[in-house]
mmCIF file of C-alpha atoms in Angstrom:
data_model
loop_
_atom_site.group_PDB
_atom_site.id
_atom_site.type_symbol
_atom_site.label_atom_id
_atom_site.label_comp_id
_atom_site.label_asym_id
_atom_site.label_seq_id
_atom_site.Cartn_x
_atom_site.Cartn_y
_atom_site.Cartn_z
ATOM 1 C CA LEU A 236 131.889 45.598 27.932
ATOM 2 C CA PRO A 237 133.243 44.132 25.202
ATOM 3 C CA PRO A 238 136.671 43.968 25.447
ATOM 4 C CA PRO A 239 138.789 46.924 23.982
ATOM 5 C CA CYS A 240 140.493 47.445 20.511
ATOM 6 C CA LEU A 241 143.981 47.831 22.021
ATOM 7 C CA MET A 242 146.187 50.681 20.636
ATOM 8 C CA LEU A 243 149.286 51.057 22.341
ATOM 9 C CA ASP A 244 149.978 54.857 23.152
ATOM 10 C CA SER A 245 153.911 55.330 22.149
ATOM 11 C CA ARG A 246 154.301 57.378 24.472
ATOM 12 C CA ASP A 247 153.468 54.898 27.948
ATOM 13 C CA GLY A 248 150.794 52.452 26.662
ATOM 14 C CA VAL A 249 150.685 49.131 28.119
ATOM 15 C CA ASP A 250 148.025 46.478 27.105
ATOM 16 C CA GLY A 251 147.387 44.067 30.128
ATOM 17 C CA MET A 252 145.681 41.033 30.995
ATOM 18 C CA MET A 253 143.726 41.374 34.157
ATOM 19 C CA CYS A 254 144.274 38.132 36.199
ATOM 20 C CA ARG A 255 142.709 38.951 40.218
ATOM 21 C CA THR A 256 140.679 42.158 40.948
ATOM 22 C CA SER A 257 139.043 43.237 44.393
ATOM 23 C CA LEU A 258 135.501 44.556 45.653
ATOM 24 C CA SER A 259 136.646 46.675 48.238
ATOM 25 C CA PRO A 260 136.827 49.671 48.498
ATOM 26 C CA ASP A 261 134.692 50.391 45.223
ATOM 27 C CA ARG A 262 131.556 49.741 46.019
ATOM 28 C CA CYS A 263 130.098 53.126 46.620
ATOM 29 C CA GLN A 264 131.294 54.253 43.283
ATOM 30 C CA MET A 265 127.882 52.624 42.522
ATOM 31 C CA ASN A 266 126.073 55.693 43.805
ATOM 32 C CA ALA A 267 125.424 58.661 42.280
ATOM 33 C CA ASP A 268 126.836 60.262 45.077
ATOM 34 C CA THR A 269 129.715 58.247 46.616
ATOM 35 C CA GLY A 270 129.420 60.019 49.923
ATOM 36 C CA ALA A 271 133.004 60.431 49.874
ATOM 37 C CA ASP A 272 134.961 63.563 48.213
ATOM 38 C CA TYR A 273 137.876 61.460 47.234
ATOM 39 C CA LEU A 274 135.956 58.916 45.035
ATOM 40 C CA ARG A 275 134.101 59.739 41.999
ATOM 41 C CA PRO A 276 131.167 57.350 40.835
ATOM 42 C CA TRP A 277 131.366 55.685 37.822
ATOM 43 C CA LYS A 278 130.266 57.213 34.516
ATOM 44 C CA LEU A 279 127.337 55.277 33.054
ATOM 45 C CA GLY A 280 128.749 53.831 29.568
ATOM 46 C CA LYS A 281 131.805 53.295 30.817
ATOM 47 C CA ALA A 282 133.834 49.869 32.238
ATOM 48 C CA ILE A 283 133.847 50.151 36.259
ATOM 49 C CA GLU A 284 137.115 50.096 38.061
ATOM 50 C CA GLY A 285 138.818 48.940 40.767
ATOM 51 C CA THR A 286 142.162 47.514 42.327
ATOM 52 C CA GLY A 287 143.471 45.079 39.538
ATOM 53 C CA ILE A 288 146.278 42.766 39.202
ATOM 54 C CA GLY A 289 147.458 41.462 35.777
ATOM 55 C CA LEU A 290 150.256 40.395 33.339
ATOM 56 C CA VAL A 291 151.790 42.974 30.658
ATOM 57 C CA GLU A 292 151.437 41.389 27.408
ATOM 58 C CA GLN A 293 152.683 44.736 25.377
ATOM 59 C CA SER A 294 153.992 48.538 27.156
ATOM 60 C CA GLU A 295 156.165 51.181 25.171
ATOM 61 C CA PHE A 296 156.321 52.335 29.019
ATOM 62 C CA GLU A 297 159.869 52.507 29.818
ATOM 63 C CA GLY A 298 160.167 50.098 33.140
ATOM 64 C CA LEU A 299 157.452 47.273 32.144
ATOM 65 C CA ALA A 300 157.704 45.012 29.637
ATOM 66 C CA PRO A 301 155.429 41.442 28.383
ATOM 67 C CA GLY A 302 155.510 38.945 31.359
ATOM 68 C CA ASP A 303 155.943 41.662 34.012
ATOM 69 C CA ILE A 304 153.191 41.223 36.784
ATOM 70 C CA VAL A 305 151.515 44.827 37.680
ATOM 71 C CA ARG A 306 148.695 46.426 40.013
ATOM 72 C CA SER A 307 146.820 49.268 39.391
ATOM 73 C CA PHE A 308 144.074 51.325 41.770
ATOM 74 C CA THR A 309 141.872 52.133 38.269
ATOM 75 C CA TRP A 310 141.907 48.769 36.536
ATOM 76 C CA PRO A 311 138.903 48.405 34.415
ATOM 77 C CA TRP A 312 136.735 45.385 34.667
ATOM 78 C CA GLN A 313 137.525 43.467 31.679
ATOM 79 C CA LEU A 314 139.609 41.010 30.580
ATOM 80 C CA ARG A 315 142.444 43.017 28.309
ATOM 81 C CA SER A 316 142.488 46.954 28.651
ATOM 82 C CA THR A 317 145.483 49.248 27.256
ATOM 83 C CA LEU A 318 146.405 51.424 30.617
ATOM 84 C CA PRO A 319 148.647 54.718 31.222
ATOM 85 C CA GLY A 320 152.121 53.373 32.515
ATOM 86 C CA ALA A 321 152.256 55.690 34.955
ATOM 87 C CA SER A 322 149.033 54.166 36.304
ATOM 88 C CA LEU A 323 150.585 50.686 37.010
ATOM 89 C CA ASN A 324 153.076 49.317 39.782
ATOM 90 C CA LYS A 325 155.503 46.400 39.066
ATOM 91 C CA ILE A 326 154.765 44.005 42.072
ATOM 92 C CA ASP A 327 156.912 40.926 42.371
ATOM 93 C CA PRO A 328 154.967 37.883 43.917
ATOM 94 C CA ALA A 329 157.961 36.083 45.529
ATOM 95 C CA ILE A 330 157.799 38.779 48.630
ATOM 96 C CA VAL A 331 154.530 36.698 49.771
ATOM 97 C CA GLY A 332 154.937 33.302 48.859
ATOM 98 C CA GLY A 333 153.859 33.498 45.284
ATOM 99 C CA HIS A 334 150.112 34.465 46.461
ATOM 100 C CA VAL A 335 149.513 37.224 43.991
ATOM 101 C CA SER A 336 146.142 37.596 45.662
ATOM 102 C CA HIS A 337 147.957 39.336 48.497
ATOM 103 C CA PHE A 338 148.728 42.506 46.786
ATOM 104 C CA LEU A 339 144.734 42.739 46.748
ATOM 105 C CA GLY A 340 144.236 42.461 50.528
ATOM 106 C CA ALA A 341 147.357 42.151 52.971
ATOM 107 C CA VAL A 342 150.043 44.077 51.038
ATOM 108 C CA GLY A 343 147.495 45.810 48.992
ATOM 109 C CA LEU A 344 145.029 48.914 49.842
ATOM 110 C CA SER A 345 143.576 47.544 52.882
ATOM 111 C CA GLY A 346 147.043 46.181 54.376
ATOM 112 C CA LEU A 347 148.634 49.816 54.025
ATOM 113 C CA THR A 348 145.602 51.549 55.291
ATOM 114 C CA ALA A 349 145.531 49.481 58.384
ATOM 115 C CA LEU A 350 149.856 49.661 58.948
ATOM 116 C CA LEU A 351 149.619 53.438 57.701
ATOM 117 C CA GLY A 352 146.486 54.508 59.526
ATOM 118 C CA ILE A 353 147.633 52.893 62.733
ATOM 119 C CA ARG A 354 151.514 54.328 62.687
ATOM 120 C CA VAL A 355 150.230 58.014 60.992
ATOM 121 C CA LYS A 356 147.133 58.921 63.155
ATOM 122 C CA GLY A 357 146.769 56.108 65.997
ATOM 123 C CA HIS A 358 149.661 57.254 68.182
ATOM 124 C CA ILE A 359 150.388 54.171 69.806
ATOM 125 C CA ARG A 360 153.387 53.611 72.167
ATOM 126 C CA GLN A 361 155.301 50.676 73.171
ATOM 127 C CA ASN A 362 154.718 50.278 77.076
ATOM 128 C CA ALA A 363 151.918 52.732 77.268
ATOM 129 C CA ASN A 364 149.074 50.072 78.347
ATOM 130 C CA GLN A 365 147.144 51.509 75.743
ATOM 131 C CA THR A 366 143.539 50.260 74.627
ATOM 132 C CA VAL A 367 142.578 50.017 70.812
ATOM 133 C CA LEU A 368 139.466 49.335 69.594
ATOM 134 C CA ILE A 369 138.863 48.474 65.789
ATOM 135 C CA SER A 370 135.182 48.525 64.274
ATOM 136 C CA GLY A 371 134.617 46.751 61.273
ATOM 137 C CA ALA A 372 137.213 44.505 62.996
ATOM 138 C CA ALA A 373 136.594 41.109 60.625
ATOM 139 C CA GLY A 374 137.025 43.196 57.462
ATOM 140 C CA SER A 375 139.832 43.279 55.010
ATOM 141 C CA CYS A 376 141.076 46.450 56.575
ATOM 142 C CA GLY A 377 139.911 45.717 60.051
ATOM 143 C CA HIS A 378 141.387 42.430 61.170
ATOM 144 C CA LEU A 379 144.440 43.706 59.769
ATOM 145 C CA ALA A 380 144.629 46.840 61.794
ATOM 146 C CA GLY A 381 143.926 44.813 65.354
ATOM 147 C CA GLN A 382 146.772 42.700 64.553
ATOM 148 C CA ILE A 383 149.212 45.532 63.779
ATOM 149 C CA ALA A 384 147.846 47.624 66.533
ATOM 150 C CA ARG A 385 149.132 44.491 68.694
ATOM 151 C CA LEU A 386 152.480 44.473 67.311
ATOM 152 C CA GLU A 387 152.959 48.474 67.110
ATOM 153 C CA GLY A 388 152.695 48.052 71.144
ATOM 154 C CA ALA A 389 148.826 47.872 72.119
ATOM 155 C CA ALA A 390 148.526 46.223 75.076
ATOM 156 C CA THR A 391 144.492 45.684 74.617
ATOM 157 C CA VAL A 392 142.551 45.122 71.236
ATOM 158 C CA VAL A 393 139.179 44.677 70.941
ATOM 159 C CA GLY A 394 136.876 44.317 68.106
ATOM 160 C CA ILE A 395 133.474 45.001 67.023
ATOM 161 C CA CYS A 396 131.722 42.741 64.337
ATOM 162 C CA GLY A 397 128.716 41.403 63.258
ATOM 163 C CA SER A 398 128.426 37.259 64.503
ATOM 164 C CA GLU A 399 129.557 35.217 67.150
ATOM 165 C CA GLU A 400 131.716 33.086 64.109
ATOM 166 C CA LYS A 401 133.408 36.753 63.387
ATOM 167 C CA CYS A 402 134.194 37.410 67.010
ATOM 168 C CA ARG A 403 135.786 33.515 67.867
ATOM 169 C CA VAL A 404 137.708 33.671 64.610
ATOM 170 C CA LEU A 405 139.093 37.488 65.760
ATOM 171 C CA VAL A 406 139.979 36.123 69.654
ATOM 172 C CA GLU A 407 140.820 32.626 69.019
ATOM 173 C CA GLU A 408 142.595 33.023 65.645
ATOM 174 C CA LEU A 409 143.876 36.649 65.496
ATOM 175 C CA GLY A 410 144.954 37.175 68.503
ATOM 176 C CA PHE A 411 142.406 40.174 69.697
ATOM 177 C CA ASP A 412 141.603 40.406 73.264
ATOM 178 C CA GLY A 413 137.802 40.394 72.961
ATOM 179 C CA ALA A 414 135.209 40.709 70.090
ATOM 180 C CA ILE A 415 131.572 42.015 70.653
ATOM 181 C CA ASN A 416 128.757 41.565 68.264
ATOM 182 C CA TYR A 417 127.037 44.293 67.798
ATOM 183 C CA LYS A 418 123.746 43.019 65.995
ATOM 184 C CA LYS A 419 123.676 40.350 69.568
ATOM 185 C CA LYS A 420 125.214 42.758 72.185
ATOM 186 C CA ASN A 421 124.700 46.017 74.031
ATOM 187 C CA VAL A 422 127.628 47.568 72.920
ATOM 188 C CA GLU A 423 128.144 50.040 75.302
ATOM 189 C CA ALA A 424 127.859 47.584 78.259
ATOM 190 C CA GLU A 425 130.041 45.111 76.822
ATOM 191 C CA LEU A 426 132.503 47.759 76.018
ATOM 192 C CA GLN A 427 132.764 48.254 79.689
ATOM 193 C CA SER A 428 133.579 45.063 80.068
ATOM 194 C CA CYS A 429 135.474 44.299 77.381
ATOM 195 C CA CYS A 430 137.539 47.885 77.729
ATOM 196 C CA PRO A 431 137.862 48.774 81.745
ATOM 197 C CA ARG A 432 140.879 51.167 81.326
ATOM 198 C CA GLY A 433 138.514 53.103 78.640
ATOM 199 C CA ILE A 434 139.671 53.175 75.125
ATOM 200 C CA ASP A 435 142.995 55.178 74.265
ATOM 201 C CA VAL A 436 142.898 54.252 69.780
ATOM 202 C CA TYR A 437 139.757 54.037 68.092
ATOM 203 C CA PHE A 438 140.245 52.715 64.419
ATOM 204 C CA ASP A 439 136.773 53.847 63.052
ATOM 205 C CA ASN A 440 135.920 51.752 59.590
ATOM 206 C CA VAL A 441 131.702 52.231 60.528
ATOM 207 C CA GLY A 442 130.700 55.547 62.005
ATOM 208 C CA GLY A 443 127.070 55.962 62.917
ATOM 209 C CA ASP A 444 125.918 54.598 66.337
ATOM 210 C CA ILE A 445 128.622 52.035 67.224
ATOM 211 C CA SER A 446 131.125 55.200 66.788
ATOM 212 C CA ASN A 447 128.722 57.282 69.250
ATOM 213 C CA SER A 448 129.053 54.182 72.244
ATOM 214 C CA VAL A 449 133.028 53.792 71.555
ATOM 215 C CA ILE A 450 133.480 57.983 71.666
ATOM 216 C CA ARG A 451 131.700 57.832 74.561
ATOM 217 C CA GLN A 452 134.092 55.496 76.289
ATOM 218 C CA MET A 453 137.434 57.331 75.305
ATOM 219 C CA ASN A 454 139.909 58.115 77.269
ATOM 220 C CA GLU A 455 141.461 61.976 77.954
ATOM 221 C CA GLY A 456 143.887 62.635 74.936
ATOM 222 C CA GLY A 457 142.484 59.474 72.525
ATOM 223 C CA HIS A 458 142.930 59.647 69.070
ATOM 224 C CA ILE A 459 140.356 58.579 66.551
ATOM 225 C CA VAL A 460 141.475 56.927 62.718
ATOM 226 C CA LEU A 461 138.675 57.982 60.698
ATOM 227 C CA CYS A 462 139.460 55.147 58.229
ATOM 228 C CA GLY A 463 135.657 54.450 56.780
ATOM 229 C CA GLN A 464 132.014 55.387 57.911
ATOM 230 C CA ILE A 465 130.486 52.145 55.819
ATOM 231 C CA SER A 466 127.048 52.890 57.451
ATOM 232 C CA GLN A 467 126.531 56.029 56.627
ATOM 233 C CA TYR A 468 127.806 55.944 52.620
ATOM 234 C CA ASN A 469 124.401 55.807 51.639
ATOM 235 C CA LYS A 470 122.815 58.768 53.471
ATOM 236 C CA ASP A 471 122.577 62.013 52.268
ATOM 237 C CA VAL A 472 125.217 63.261 54.553
ATOM 238 C CA PRO A 473 128.571 64.702 53.879
ATOM 239 C CA TYR A 474 131.901 62.908 54.686
ATOM 240 C CA PRO A 475 132.719 62.950 57.002
ATOM 241 C CA PRO A 476 129.541 62.519 58.705
ATOM 242 C CA PRO A 477 128.696 65.375 61.259
ATOM 243 C CA LEU A 478 128.657 63.845 65.377
ATOM 244 C CA LEU A 479 125.630 64.367 67.458
ATOM 245 C CA ASN A 480 126.330 67.350 69.607
ATOM 246 C CA ASP A 481 126.802 65.116 72.665
ATOM 247 C CA ILE A 482 129.694 63.644 70.733
ATOM 248 C CA GLU A 483 131.144 66.519 69.526
ATOM 249 C CA GLN A 484 131.471 67.632 73.199
ATOM 250 C CA VAL A 485 133.197 64.669 74.541
ATOM 251 C CA LEU A 486 135.853 65.254 71.857
ATOM 252 C CA HIS A 487 136.335 68.563 72.990
ATOM 253 C CA GLN A 488 136.388 67.902 76.804
ATOM 254 C CA ARG A 489 138.888 64.720 76.589
ATOM 255 C CA SER A 490 140.974 66.636 73.912
ATOM 256 C CA ILE A 491 140.075 63.538 71.431
ATOM 257 C CA THR A 492 141.628 63.535 68.086
ATOM 258 C CA ARG A 493 139.031 62.752 65.000
ATOM 259 C CA GLU A 494 142.115 62.526 61.916
ATOM 260 C CA ARG A 495 140.442 61.590 58.594
ATOM 261 C CA PHE A 496 143.297 59.286 56.830
ATOM 262 C CA LEU A 497 143.495 58.238 53.169
ATOM 263 C CA VAL A 498 145.967 56.357 52.657
ATOM 264 C CA LEU A 499 146.678 57.341 49.156
ATOM 265 C CA HIS A 500 148.123 60.758 50.527
ATOM 266 C CA TYR A 501 151.324 58.557 52.216
ATOM 267 C CA GLN A 502 152.409 56.445 48.620
ATOM 268 C CA GLU A 503 156.081 57.473 49.215
ATOM 269 C CA ARG A 504 155.814 55.472 51.954
ATOM 270 C CA PHE A 505 153.920 52.097 50.161
ATOM 271 C CA ALA A 506 157.320 50.778 49.717
ATOM 272 C CA GLU A 507 158.435 50.568 53.369
ATOM 273 C CA SER A 508 155.248 49.342 54.330
ATOM 274 C CA VAL A 509 154.556 46.514 51.784
ATOM 275 C CA ALA A 510 158.145 45.570 53.245
ATOM 276 C CA GLN A 511 157.092 45.406 56.725
ATOM 277 C CA LEU A 512 153.622 43.614 56.053
ATOM 278 C CA ALA A 513 155.550 40.816 54.027
ATOM 279 C CA ALA A 514 158.151 40.062 56.522
ATOM 280 C CA TRP A 515 155.228 40.073 58.775
ATOM 281 C CA LEU A 516 153.195 37.719 56.924
ATOM 282 C CA ALA A 517 156.754 35.433 56.334
ATOM 283 C CA ASP A 518 156.779 35.429 60.147
ATOM 284 C CA GLY A 519 153.546 34.471 60.746
ATOM 285 C CA LYS A 520 152.889 37.834 63.198
ATOM 286 C CA LEU A 521 150.377 38.672 61.147
ATOM 287 C CA LYS A 522 147.699 36.192 59.971
ATOM 288 C CA LEU A 523 144.428 36.777 57.635
ATOM 289 C CA ILE A 524 140.866 35.916 57.235
ATOM 290 C CA SER A 525 140.127 34.108 54.365
ATOM 291 C CA GLN A 526 137.633 36.574 52.580
ATOM 292 C CA MET A 527 135.933 35.806 49.122
ATOM 293 C CA ASN A 528 134.860 38.833 49.088
ATOM 294 C CA MET A 529 138.632 40.190 48.728
ATOM 295 C CA VAL A 530 140.141 38.572 46.207
ATOM 296 C CA LEU A 531 137.808 37.871 42.903
ATOM 297 C CA THR A 532 137.556 36.653 39.401
ATOM 298 C CA LEU A 533 135.665 38.660 36.911
ATOM 299 C CA CYS A 534 132.789 36.146 36.718
ATOM 300 C CA MET A 535 132.239 36.090 40.388
ATOM 301 C CA LYS A 536 132.305 39.688 41.334
ATOM 302 C CA TRP A 537 128.979 40.768 40.692
ATOM 303 C CA GLN A 538 127.457 37.535 42.980
ATOM 304 C CA ALA A 539 130.082 39.240 45.502
ATOM 305 C CA TYR A 540 128.384 42.052 45.937
ATOM 306 C CA ARG A 541 125.662 40.994 47.601
ATOM 307 C CA LEU A 542 127.824 39.214 49.847
ATOM 308 C CA HIS A 543 129.131 42.419 50.502
ATOM 309 C CA ALA A 544 126.127 44.090 50.980
ATOM 310 C CA THR A 545 125.199 41.361 54.356
ATOM 311 C CA CYS A 546 128.713 41.804 55.652
ATOM 312 C CA SER A 547 129.410 38.469 54.557
ATOM 313 C CA ASN A 548 133.091 37.217 54.244
ATOM 314 C CA LYS A 549 131.828 33.580 53.435
#
């Protein structure tokens, strides 16, 4: 689409120039049905939207001035836009060493989802000898969730991902105790080996057969953090997708909770959570996977969708 004719609303309009944008979690908005009732499909003929960071050029909104760096979760994919001031949050790159792109990842929705998902729904306790399993563990949220689970007190952290290289990174660079390549291994057998005491907390990013295998090996009183179901988004099923009968029975018999988590429901905790994530980054306690598909300029974004579809981090 051509750049818009910028017209500031006298009440709260802000003219902004986009500097960075993020690919996830807006992929499923390309579908006629997003598969998630909290996301709307993009409209034909309209600029598509996603999380973006930009520079304020003009502002009629109190609290924002030219030169401010801001983030929006609904920034159109175009160089310049006029946005409602209330949709923008002023950010301070200094808290993450000047790395503006971290506000799209480690201290953006991915980091906030990982931290608040673990804290609100994970029920991790210090010195409780708990085992935490992360699916989609090499993704923008999963690789943070595993590290945060450890920082919050988990005794054992295991990840499931899709390549031997990702497994190596999780264990050797990010401190996971184990990692399973679901494309080459028998997941149920590997879970028994990596999680001999069973699984207490499952941070579920994928759903489907992988999640069924995990749930079968969960302990009494376990907790499932239902963060995403990416394996199911292109299927004609409701969200969250229904479970198989035998899996439902496991949940009931073992008193396992399966709680849906939507990070945007906890915006009152964003400021304290960003501060915590930034502190961990500064102290070297939280490490990042370099992911081209996490932070992109507009000219790269369409090409990156191909990488996203194949779960590639390169």
